[in-house]
Short mmCIF file of C-alpha atoms (C1' of nucleotides) in Angstrom, two decimals:
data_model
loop_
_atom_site.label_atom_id
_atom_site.label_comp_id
_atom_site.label_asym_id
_atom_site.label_seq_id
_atom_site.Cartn_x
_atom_site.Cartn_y
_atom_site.Cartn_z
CA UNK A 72 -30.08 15.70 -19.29
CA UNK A 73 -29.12 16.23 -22.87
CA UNK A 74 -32.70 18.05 -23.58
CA UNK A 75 -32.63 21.37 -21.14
CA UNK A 76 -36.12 22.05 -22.74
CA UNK A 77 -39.57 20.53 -21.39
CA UNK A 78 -42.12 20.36 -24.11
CA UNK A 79 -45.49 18.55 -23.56
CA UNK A 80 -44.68 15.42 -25.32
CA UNK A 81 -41.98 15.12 -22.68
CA UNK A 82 -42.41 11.52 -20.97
CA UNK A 83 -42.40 11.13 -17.13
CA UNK A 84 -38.81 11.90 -15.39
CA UNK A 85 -36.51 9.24 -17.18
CA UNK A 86 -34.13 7.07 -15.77
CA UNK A 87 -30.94 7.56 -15.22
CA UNK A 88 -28.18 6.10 -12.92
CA UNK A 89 -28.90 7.90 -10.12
CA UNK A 90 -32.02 7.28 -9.95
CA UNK A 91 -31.78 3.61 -10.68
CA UNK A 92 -29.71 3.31 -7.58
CA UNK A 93 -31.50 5.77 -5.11
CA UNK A 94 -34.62 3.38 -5.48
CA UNK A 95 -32.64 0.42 -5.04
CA UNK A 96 -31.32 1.86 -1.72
CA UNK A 97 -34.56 2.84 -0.97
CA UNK A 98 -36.26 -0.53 -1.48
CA UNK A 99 -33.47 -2.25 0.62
CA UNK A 100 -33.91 -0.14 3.61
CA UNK A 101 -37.71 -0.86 3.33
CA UNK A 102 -37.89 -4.63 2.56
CA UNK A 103 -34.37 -5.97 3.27
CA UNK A 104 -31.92 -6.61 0.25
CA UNK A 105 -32.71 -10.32 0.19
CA UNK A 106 -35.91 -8.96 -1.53
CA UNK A 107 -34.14 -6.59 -3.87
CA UNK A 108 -34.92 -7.76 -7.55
CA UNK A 109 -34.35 -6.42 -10.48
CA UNK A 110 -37.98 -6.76 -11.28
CA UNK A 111 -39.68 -5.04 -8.22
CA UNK A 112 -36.96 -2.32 -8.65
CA UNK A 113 -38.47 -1.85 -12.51
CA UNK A 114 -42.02 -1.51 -11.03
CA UNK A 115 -41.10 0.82 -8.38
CA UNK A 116 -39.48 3.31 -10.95
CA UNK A 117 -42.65 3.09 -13.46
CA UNK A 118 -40.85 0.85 -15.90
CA UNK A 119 -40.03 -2.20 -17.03
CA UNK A 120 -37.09 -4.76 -15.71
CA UNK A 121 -34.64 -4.08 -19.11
CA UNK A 122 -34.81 -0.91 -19.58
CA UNK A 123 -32.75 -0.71 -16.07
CA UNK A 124 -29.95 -2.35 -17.43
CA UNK A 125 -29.23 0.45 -20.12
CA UNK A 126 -27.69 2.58 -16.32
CA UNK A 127 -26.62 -0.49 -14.91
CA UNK A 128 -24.43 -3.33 -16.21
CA UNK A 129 -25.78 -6.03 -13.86
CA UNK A 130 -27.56 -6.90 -10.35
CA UNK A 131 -24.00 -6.75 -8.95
CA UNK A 132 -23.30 -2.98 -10.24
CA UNK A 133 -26.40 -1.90 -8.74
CA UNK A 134 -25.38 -3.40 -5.31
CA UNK A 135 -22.21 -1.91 -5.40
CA UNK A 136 -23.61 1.20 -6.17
CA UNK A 137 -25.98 1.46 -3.44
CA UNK A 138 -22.79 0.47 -0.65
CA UNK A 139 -21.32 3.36 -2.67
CA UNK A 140 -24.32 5.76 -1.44
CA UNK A 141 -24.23 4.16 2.07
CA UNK A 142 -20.35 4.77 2.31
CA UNK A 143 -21.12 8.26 1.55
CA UNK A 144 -23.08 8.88 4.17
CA UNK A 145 -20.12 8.08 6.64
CA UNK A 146 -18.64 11.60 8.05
CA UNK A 147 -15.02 11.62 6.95
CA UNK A 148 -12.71 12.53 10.34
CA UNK A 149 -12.06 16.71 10.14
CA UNK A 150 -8.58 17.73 10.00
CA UNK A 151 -8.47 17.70 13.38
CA UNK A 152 -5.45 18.03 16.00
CA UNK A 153 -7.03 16.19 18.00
CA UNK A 154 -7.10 12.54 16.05
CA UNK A 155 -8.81 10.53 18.68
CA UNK A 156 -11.60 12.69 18.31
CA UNK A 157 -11.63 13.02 14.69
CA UNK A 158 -11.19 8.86 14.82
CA UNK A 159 -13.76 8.79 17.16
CA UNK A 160 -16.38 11.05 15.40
CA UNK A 161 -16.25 9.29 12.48
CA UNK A 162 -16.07 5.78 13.85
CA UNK A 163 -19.41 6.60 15.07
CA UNK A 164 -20.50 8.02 11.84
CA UNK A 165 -19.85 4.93 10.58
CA UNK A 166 -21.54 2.70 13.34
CA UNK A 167 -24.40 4.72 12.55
CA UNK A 168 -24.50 4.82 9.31
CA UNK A 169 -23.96 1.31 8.96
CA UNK A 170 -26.77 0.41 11.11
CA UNK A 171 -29.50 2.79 8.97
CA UNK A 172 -28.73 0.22 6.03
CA UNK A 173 -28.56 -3.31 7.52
CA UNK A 174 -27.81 -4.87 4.76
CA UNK A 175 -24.76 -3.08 3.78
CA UNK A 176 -22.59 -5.30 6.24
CA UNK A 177 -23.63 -8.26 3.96
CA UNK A 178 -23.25 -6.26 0.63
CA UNK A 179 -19.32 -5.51 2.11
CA UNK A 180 -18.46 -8.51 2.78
CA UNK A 181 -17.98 -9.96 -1.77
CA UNK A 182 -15.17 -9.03 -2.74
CA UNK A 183 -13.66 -6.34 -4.80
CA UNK A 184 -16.51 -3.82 -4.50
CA UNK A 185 -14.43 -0.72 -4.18
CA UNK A 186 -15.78 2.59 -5.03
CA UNK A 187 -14.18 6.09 -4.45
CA UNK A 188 -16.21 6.64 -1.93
CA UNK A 189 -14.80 3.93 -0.23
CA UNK A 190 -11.60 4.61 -1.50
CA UNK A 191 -12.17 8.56 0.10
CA UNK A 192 -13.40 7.12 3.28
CA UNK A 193 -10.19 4.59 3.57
CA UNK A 194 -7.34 7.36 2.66
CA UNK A 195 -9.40 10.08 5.27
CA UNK A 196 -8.61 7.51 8.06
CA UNK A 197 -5.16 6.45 6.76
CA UNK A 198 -4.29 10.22 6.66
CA UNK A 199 -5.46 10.79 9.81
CA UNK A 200 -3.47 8.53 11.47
CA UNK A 201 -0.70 9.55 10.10
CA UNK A 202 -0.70 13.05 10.39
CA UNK A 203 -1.30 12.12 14.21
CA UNK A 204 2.26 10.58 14.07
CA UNK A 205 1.47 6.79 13.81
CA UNK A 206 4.43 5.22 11.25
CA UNK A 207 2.99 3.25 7.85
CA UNK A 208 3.05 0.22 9.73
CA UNK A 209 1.59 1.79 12.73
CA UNK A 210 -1.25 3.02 10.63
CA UNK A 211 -1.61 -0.04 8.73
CA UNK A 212 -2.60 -1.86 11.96
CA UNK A 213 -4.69 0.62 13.22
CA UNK A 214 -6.63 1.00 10.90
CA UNK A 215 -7.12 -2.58 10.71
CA UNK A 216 -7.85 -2.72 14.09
CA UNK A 217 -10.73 0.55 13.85
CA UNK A 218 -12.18 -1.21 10.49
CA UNK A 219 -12.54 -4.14 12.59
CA UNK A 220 -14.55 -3.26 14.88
CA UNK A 221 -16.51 -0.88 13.33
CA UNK A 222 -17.74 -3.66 11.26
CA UNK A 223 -17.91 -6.23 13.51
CA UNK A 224 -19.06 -5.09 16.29
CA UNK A 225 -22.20 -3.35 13.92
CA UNK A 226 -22.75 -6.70 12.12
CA UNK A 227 -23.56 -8.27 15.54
CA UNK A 228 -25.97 -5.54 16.29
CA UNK A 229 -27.47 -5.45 12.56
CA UNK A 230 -28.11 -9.07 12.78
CA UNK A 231 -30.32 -8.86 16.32
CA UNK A 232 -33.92 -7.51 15.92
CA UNK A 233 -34.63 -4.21 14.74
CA UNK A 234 -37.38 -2.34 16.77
CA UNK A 235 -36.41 -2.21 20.38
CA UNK A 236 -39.71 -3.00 21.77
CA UNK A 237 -39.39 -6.36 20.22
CA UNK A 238 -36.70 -7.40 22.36
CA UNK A 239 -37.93 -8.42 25.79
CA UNK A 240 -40.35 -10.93 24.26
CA UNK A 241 -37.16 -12.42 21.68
CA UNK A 242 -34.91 -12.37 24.82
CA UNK A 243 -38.11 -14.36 27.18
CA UNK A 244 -38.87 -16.40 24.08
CA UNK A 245 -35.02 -17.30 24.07
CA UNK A 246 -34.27 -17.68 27.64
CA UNK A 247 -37.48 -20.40 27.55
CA UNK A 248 -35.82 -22.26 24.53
CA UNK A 249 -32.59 -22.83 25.77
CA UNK A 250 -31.74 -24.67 29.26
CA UNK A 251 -31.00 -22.45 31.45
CA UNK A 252 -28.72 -24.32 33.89
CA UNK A 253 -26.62 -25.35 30.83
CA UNK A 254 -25.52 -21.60 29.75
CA UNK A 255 -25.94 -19.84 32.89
CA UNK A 256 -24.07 -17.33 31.55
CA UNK A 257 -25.87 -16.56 28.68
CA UNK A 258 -28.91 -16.01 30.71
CA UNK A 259 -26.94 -13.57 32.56
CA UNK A 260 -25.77 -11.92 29.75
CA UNK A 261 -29.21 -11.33 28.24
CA UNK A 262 -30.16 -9.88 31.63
CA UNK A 263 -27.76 -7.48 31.51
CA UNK A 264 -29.51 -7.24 27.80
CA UNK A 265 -32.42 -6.22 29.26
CA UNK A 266 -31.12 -4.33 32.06
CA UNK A 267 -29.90 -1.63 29.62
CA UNK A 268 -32.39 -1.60 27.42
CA UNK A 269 -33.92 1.68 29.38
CA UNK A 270 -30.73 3.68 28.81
CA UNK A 271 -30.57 5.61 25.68
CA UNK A 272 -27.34 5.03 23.63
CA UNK A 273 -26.21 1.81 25.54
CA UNK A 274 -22.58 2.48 24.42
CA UNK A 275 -21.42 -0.66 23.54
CA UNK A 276 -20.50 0.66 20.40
CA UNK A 277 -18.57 3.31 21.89
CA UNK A 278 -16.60 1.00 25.01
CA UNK A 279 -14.93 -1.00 22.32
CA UNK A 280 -13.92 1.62 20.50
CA UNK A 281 -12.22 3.36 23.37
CA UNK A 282 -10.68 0.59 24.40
CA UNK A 283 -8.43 0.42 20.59
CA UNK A 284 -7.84 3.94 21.10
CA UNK A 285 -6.79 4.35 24.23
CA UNK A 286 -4.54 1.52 22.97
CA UNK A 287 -3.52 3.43 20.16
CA UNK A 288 -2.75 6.45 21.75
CA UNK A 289 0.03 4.16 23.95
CA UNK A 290 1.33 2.93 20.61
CA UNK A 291 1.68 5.88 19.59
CA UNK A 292 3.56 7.50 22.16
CA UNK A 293 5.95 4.47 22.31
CA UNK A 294 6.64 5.47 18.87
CA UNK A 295 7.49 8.86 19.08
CA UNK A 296 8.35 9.86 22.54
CA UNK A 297 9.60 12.94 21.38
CA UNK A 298 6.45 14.49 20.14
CA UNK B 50 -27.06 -49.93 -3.21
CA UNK B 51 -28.49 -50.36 -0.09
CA UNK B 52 -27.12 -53.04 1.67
CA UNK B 53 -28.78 -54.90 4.50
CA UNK B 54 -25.24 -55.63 5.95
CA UNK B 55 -25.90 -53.85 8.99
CA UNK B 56 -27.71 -56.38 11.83
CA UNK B 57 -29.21 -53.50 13.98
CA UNK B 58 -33.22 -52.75 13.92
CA UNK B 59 -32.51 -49.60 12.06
CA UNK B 60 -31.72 -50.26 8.20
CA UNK B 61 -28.50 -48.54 6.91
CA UNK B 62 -29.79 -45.49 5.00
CA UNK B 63 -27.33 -43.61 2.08
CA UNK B 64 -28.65 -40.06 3.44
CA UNK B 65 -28.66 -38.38 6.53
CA UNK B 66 -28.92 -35.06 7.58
CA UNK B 67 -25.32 -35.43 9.12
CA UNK B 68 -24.52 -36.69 5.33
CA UNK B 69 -26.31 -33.76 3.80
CA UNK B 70 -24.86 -31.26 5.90
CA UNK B 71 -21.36 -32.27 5.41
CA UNK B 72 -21.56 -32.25 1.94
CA UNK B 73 -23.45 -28.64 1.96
CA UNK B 74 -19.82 -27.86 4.16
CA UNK B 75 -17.73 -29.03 1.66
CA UNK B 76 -19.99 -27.83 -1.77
CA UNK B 77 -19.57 -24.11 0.27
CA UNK B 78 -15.90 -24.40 1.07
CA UNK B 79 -14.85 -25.48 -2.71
CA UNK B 80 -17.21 -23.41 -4.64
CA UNK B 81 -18.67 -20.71 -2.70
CA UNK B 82 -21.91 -20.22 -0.73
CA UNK B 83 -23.33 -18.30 -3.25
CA UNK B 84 -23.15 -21.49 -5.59
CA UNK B 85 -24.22 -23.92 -3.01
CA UNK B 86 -27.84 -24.95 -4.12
CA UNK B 87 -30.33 -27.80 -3.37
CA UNK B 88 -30.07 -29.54 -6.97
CA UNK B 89 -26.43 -29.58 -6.80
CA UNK B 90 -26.17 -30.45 -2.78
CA UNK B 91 -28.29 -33.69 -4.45
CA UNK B 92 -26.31 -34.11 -6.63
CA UNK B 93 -23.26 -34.17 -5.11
CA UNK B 94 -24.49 -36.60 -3.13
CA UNK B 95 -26.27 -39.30 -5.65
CA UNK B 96 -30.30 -38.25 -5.25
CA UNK B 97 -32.49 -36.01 -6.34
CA UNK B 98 -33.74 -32.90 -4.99
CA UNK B 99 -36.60 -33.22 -2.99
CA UNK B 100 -35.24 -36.10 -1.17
CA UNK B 101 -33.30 -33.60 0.85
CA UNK B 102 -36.22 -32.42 2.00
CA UNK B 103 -37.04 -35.27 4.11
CA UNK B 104 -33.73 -34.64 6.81
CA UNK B 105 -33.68 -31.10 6.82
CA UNK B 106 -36.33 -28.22 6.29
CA UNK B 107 -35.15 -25.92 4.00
CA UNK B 108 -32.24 -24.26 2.44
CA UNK B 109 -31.99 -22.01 5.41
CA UNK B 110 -32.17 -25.18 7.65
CA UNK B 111 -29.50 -26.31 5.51
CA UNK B 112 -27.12 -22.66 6.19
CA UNK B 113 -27.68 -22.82 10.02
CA UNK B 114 -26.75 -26.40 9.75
CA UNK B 115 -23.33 -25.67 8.23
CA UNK B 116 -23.10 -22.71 10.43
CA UNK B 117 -22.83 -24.71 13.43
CA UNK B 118 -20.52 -27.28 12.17
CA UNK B 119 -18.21 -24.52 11.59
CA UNK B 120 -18.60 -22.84 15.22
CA UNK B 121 -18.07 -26.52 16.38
CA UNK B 122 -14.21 -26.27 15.22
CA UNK B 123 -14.03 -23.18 17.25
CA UNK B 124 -11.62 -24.04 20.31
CA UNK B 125 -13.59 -23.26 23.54
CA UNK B 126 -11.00 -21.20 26.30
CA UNK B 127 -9.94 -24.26 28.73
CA UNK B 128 -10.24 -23.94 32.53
CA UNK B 129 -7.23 -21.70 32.70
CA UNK B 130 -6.37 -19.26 35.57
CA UNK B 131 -4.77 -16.87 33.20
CA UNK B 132 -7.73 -15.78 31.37
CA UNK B 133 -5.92 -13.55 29.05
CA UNK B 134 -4.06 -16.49 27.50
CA UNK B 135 -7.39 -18.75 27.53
CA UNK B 136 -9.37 -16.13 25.83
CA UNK B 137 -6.57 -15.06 23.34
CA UNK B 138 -6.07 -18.62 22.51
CA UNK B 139 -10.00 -19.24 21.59
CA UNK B 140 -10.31 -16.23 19.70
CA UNK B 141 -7.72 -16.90 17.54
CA UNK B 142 -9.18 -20.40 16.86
CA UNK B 143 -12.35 -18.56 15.82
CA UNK B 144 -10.35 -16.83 13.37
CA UNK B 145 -8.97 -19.70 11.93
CA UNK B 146 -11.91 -21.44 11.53
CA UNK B 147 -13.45 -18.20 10.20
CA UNK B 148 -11.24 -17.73 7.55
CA UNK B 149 -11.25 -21.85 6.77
CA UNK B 150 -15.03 -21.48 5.71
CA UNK B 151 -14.82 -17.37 4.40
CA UNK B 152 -18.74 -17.67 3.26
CA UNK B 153 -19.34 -18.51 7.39
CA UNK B 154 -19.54 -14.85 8.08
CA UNK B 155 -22.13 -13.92 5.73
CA UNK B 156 -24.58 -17.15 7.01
CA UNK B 157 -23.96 -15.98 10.27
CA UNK B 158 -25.55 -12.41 9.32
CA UNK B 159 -29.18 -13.59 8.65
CA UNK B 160 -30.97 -13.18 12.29
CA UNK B 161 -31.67 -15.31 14.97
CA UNK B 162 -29.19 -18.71 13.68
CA UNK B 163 -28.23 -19.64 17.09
CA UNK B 164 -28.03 -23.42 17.66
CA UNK B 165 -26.32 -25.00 20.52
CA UNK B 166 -22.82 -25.02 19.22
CA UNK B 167 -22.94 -21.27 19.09
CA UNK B 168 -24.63 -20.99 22.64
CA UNK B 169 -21.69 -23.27 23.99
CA UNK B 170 -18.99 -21.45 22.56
CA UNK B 171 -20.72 -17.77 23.81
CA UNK B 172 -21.42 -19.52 26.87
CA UNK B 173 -17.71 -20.50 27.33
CA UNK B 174 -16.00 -16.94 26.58
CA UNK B 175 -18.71 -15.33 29.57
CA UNK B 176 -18.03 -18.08 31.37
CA UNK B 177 -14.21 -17.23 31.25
CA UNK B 178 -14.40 -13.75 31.41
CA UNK B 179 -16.78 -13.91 34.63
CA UNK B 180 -14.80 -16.33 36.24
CA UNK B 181 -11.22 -13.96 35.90
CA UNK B 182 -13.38 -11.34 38.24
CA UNK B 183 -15.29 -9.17 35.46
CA UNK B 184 -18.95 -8.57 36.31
CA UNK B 185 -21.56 -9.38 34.58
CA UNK B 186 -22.08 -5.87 33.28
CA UNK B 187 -18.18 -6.19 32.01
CA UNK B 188 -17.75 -9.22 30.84
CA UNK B 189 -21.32 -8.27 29.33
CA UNK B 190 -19.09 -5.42 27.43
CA UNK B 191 -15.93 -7.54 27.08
CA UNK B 192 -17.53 -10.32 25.21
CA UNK B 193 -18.81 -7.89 22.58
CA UNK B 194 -15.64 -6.20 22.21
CA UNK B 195 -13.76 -9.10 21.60
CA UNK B 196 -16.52 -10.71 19.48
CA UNK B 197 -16.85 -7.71 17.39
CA UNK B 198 -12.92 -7.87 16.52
CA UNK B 199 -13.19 -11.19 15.99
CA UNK B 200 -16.07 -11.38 13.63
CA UNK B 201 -15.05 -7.69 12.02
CA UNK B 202 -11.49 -8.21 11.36
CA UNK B 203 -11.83 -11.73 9.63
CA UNK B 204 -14.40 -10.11 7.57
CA UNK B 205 -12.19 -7.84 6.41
CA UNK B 206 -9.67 -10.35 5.81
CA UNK B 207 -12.37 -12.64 4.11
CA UNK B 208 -13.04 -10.57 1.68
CA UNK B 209 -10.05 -10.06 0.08
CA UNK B 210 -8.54 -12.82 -2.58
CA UNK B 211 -7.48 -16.02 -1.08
CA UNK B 212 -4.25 -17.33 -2.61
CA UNK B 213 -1.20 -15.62 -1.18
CA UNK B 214 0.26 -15.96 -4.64
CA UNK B 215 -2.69 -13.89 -6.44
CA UNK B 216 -2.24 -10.67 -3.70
CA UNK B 217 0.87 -8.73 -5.77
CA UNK B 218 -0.65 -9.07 -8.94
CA UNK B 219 -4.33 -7.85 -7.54
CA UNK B 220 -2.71 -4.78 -5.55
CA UNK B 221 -0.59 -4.26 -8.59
CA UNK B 222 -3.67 -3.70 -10.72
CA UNK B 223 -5.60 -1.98 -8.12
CA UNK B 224 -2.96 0.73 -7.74
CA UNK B 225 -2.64 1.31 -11.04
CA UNK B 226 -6.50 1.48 -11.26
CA UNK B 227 -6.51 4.35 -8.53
CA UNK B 228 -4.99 7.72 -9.26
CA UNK B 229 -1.55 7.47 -7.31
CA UNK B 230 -1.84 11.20 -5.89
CA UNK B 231 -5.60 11.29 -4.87
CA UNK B 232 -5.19 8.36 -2.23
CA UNK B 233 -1.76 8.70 -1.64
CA UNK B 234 -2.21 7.15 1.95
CA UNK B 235 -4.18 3.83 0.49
CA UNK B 236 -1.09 3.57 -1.62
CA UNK B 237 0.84 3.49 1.13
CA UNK B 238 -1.28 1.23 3.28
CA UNK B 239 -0.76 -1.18 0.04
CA UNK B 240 2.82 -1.12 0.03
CA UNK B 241 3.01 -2.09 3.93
CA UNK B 242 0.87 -4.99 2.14
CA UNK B 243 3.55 -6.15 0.13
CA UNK B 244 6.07 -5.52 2.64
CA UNK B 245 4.18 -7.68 5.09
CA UNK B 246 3.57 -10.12 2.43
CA UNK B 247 6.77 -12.37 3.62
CA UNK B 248 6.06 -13.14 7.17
CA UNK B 249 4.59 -16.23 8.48
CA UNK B 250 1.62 -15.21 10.58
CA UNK B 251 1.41 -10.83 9.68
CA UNK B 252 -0.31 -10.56 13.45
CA UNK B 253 -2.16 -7.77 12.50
CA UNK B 254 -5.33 -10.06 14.06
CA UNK B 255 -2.98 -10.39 17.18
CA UNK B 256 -2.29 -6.60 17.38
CA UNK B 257 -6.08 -5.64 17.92
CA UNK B 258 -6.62 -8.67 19.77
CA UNK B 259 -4.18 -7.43 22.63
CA UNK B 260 -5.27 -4.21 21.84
CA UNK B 261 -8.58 -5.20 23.32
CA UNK B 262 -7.28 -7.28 25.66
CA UNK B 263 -5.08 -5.29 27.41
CA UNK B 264 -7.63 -3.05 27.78
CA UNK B 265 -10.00 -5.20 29.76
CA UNK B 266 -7.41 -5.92 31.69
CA UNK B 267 -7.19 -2.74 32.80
CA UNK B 268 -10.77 -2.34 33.64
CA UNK B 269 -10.86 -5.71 35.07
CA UNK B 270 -8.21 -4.41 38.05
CA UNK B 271 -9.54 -1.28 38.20
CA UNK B 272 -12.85 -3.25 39.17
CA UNK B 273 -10.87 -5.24 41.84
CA UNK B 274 -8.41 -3.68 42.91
CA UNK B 275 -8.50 -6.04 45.93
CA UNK B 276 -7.89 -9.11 43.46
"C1'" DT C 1133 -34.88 12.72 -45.87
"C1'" DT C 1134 -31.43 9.90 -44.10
"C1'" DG C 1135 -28.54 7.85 -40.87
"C1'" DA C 1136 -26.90 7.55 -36.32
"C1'" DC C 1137 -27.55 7.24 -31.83
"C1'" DA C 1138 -29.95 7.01 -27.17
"C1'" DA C 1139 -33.32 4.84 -24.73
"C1'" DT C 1140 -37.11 1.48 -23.81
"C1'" DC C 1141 -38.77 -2.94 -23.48
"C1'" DG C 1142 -40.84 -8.03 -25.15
"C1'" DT C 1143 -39.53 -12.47 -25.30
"C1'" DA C 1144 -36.99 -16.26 -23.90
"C1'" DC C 1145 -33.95 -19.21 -21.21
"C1'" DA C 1146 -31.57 -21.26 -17.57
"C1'" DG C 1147 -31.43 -21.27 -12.96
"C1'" DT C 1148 -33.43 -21.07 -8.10
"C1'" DG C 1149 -36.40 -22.90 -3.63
"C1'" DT C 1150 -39.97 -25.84 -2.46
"C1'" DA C 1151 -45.29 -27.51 -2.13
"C1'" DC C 1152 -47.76 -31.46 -3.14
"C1'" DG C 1153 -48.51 -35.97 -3.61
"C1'" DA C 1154 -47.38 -40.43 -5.74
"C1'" DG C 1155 -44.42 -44.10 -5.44
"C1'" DT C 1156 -41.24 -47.53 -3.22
"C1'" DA C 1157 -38.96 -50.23 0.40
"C1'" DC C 1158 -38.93 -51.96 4.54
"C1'" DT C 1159 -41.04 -52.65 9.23
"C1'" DG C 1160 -43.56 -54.98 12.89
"C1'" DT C 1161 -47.94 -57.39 13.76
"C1'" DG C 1162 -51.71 -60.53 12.75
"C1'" DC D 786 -47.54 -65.94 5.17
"C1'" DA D 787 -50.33 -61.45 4.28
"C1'" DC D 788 -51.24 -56.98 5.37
"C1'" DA D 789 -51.03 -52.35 7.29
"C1'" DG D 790 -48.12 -48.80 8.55
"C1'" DT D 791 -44.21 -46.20 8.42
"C1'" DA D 792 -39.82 -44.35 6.55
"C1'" DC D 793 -38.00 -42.74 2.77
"C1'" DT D 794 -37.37 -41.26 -2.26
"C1'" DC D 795 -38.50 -38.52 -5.89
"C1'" DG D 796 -41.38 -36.52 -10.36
"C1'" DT D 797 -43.85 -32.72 -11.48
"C1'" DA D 798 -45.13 -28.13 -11.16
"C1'" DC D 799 -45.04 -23.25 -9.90
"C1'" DA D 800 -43.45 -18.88 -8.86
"C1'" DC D 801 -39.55 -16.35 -8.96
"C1'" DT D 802 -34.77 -14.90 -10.16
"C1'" DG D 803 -30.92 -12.50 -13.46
"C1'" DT D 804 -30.05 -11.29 -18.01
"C1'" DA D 805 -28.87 -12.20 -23.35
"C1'" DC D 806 -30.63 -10.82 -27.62
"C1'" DG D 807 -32.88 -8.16 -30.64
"C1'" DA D 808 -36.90 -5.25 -32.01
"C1'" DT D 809 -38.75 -0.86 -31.43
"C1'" DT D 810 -39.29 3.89 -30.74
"C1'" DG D 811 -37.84 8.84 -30.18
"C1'" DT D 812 -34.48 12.50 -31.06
"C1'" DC D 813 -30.84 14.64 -33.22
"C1'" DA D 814 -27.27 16.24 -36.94
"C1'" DA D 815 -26.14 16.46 -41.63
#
DNA sequence: TTGACAATCGTACAGTGTACGAGTACTGTG
DNA sequence: CACAGTACTCGTACACTGTACGATTGTCAA
């Protein structure tokens, strides 16, 4: 970046920080961030494993920096009148995002990983909220609530198999492992599993979600009758 | 150190995989997952490494091992005609024993660790939910809802510091590390932090909770409006 | 030319999970 | 009693991890 100029003795696109990181988001989308190393992340970028840490103070920066990209990726609500929608949008924005990179639930979870794009994504919702006439408190355990179950109900998903034609034969393999007159309802539960695996988005996501908002929106009201 | 004491045709042995999985518990709860390991596990408990080996498989044998010892503290929803109650009651003993073992969350991430205690307890909440009138395709929806918020929130709330004592200090710091007027709404969200701080129980895992559960309540009559 | 700085990387070390097989202790059977 | 078989323990080794330290090179300003 410091030389604009390209002469021939210039050496292959260096490293930098962005770079560093793109790859390591790249290689945990491809073979799972359990197998993230520092040393298969050198290889992939044409160098060697030290030369990584002159962009990157440790393992643990480069993680963070990678949730960083992911929580980018998140559509931030509009400024919308309409805040369920806006809440809505981007809960799904989330959801989605969230389940691209699998691993990012797990990343989340140590503490004290905060980044401004998390810190952009977290005052976006507050502000929201509050400009839709919830009080602090109100907002406080709405948001709460949303957060919750954006992650949550994602981390159940991200933890089931991927590909979708994989499931019938994990749910048969499953339903011949466990008794099935001791958790009846389990069996029925992966029937209705498989039942709506046809349909296209099976909404799952999307039922819980309306269920805190249409909660919300009574909370709300309670709060400020008025308007 | 092995004493013959015990009469019965089976000689008493120092290890077990109960032993060994107990210990793994503990080692996780006092230092951290991420610090748990096989030599010190052996340690801990007076061998040597491989030795381990012999009652359990490997260290992943070892995580889903813990895991279900910690979804065996979970209270299951008793026989109880008001199902509200019964489910509110379990799910809040989930996210006790959640936040008792903080590192459970993450173990439970890593695909396909379902052992019997965790059938039981999902078998239990469908079992309640189908048994207060939801159908199968409801209480299909209903159990991820409320498993989402269970699992989501308590993430949330597992991933920030432990000790009471330590918050003011921490959101001190991370206030002053975030410019005041660009997140003026997380700044605000912190100071309903402090404020909250005092209370017993803040019941911001309640307020979802009934959030949710309200909810299905609706769409529980609305499904029978006869019952 | 000299000195400063940015950037790359070789070597080394402590730590990890676990495969393999040797060793030991105790069992039931002759 | 002896002996074979089993249940259990563990030493060694290997591949792999993150990263501390310092040597090395390339580029620039003075």
């Amino acid at each position: 970046m410091t030389r604009p100029a390209d002469p021939s003795p210039r050496p292959r696109t260096s490293l930098s920080r962005d770079r560093v990181l793109r790859a390591a988001l790249a290689l945990a989308d491809r073979d799972g961030i359990e197998s993230l190393s520092m040393r298969k992340l050198a290889e992939e970028l044409g160098t060697k494993v030290m030369s990584l840490y002159y962009y990157v103070a440790n393992k643990d920066d480069v993680l963070g920096g990678i949730l960083e990209l992911v929580i980018g990726e998140i559509e931030l609500p509009p400024e919308n009148p309409d805040w369920k929608a806006a809440l809505r949008r981007s809960a799904i924005s989330a959801h989605e995002a969230l389940l691209r990179h699998r691993w990012a639930l797990g990343v989340m979870m140590s503490p004290s990983r905060v980044g401004p794009a998390r810190l952009r994504y977290m005052d976006s919702l507050l502000r929201c909220l509050r400009e839709a006439g919830f009080s602090a408190y109100a907002a406080h355990r709405a948001y709460h609530a949303l957060e919750g179950h954006i992650t949550g109900f994602t981390l159940w998903q991200a933890s089931l198999p991927i590909r979708k034609a994989d499931v019938p034969n994990l749910v048969a393999n499953f339903l011949e492992r466990i008794s099935v007159d001791k958790y009846p309802y389990i069996v029925e539960h992966m029937q209705v599993h498989l039942a709506l695996l046809g349909q296209e988005g099976e909404g799952d996501f999307e039922f819980g979600l309306d269920l805190i908002l249409d909660g919300l929106e009574r909370i709300r009201v309670l709060e400020q009758p008025s308007g």
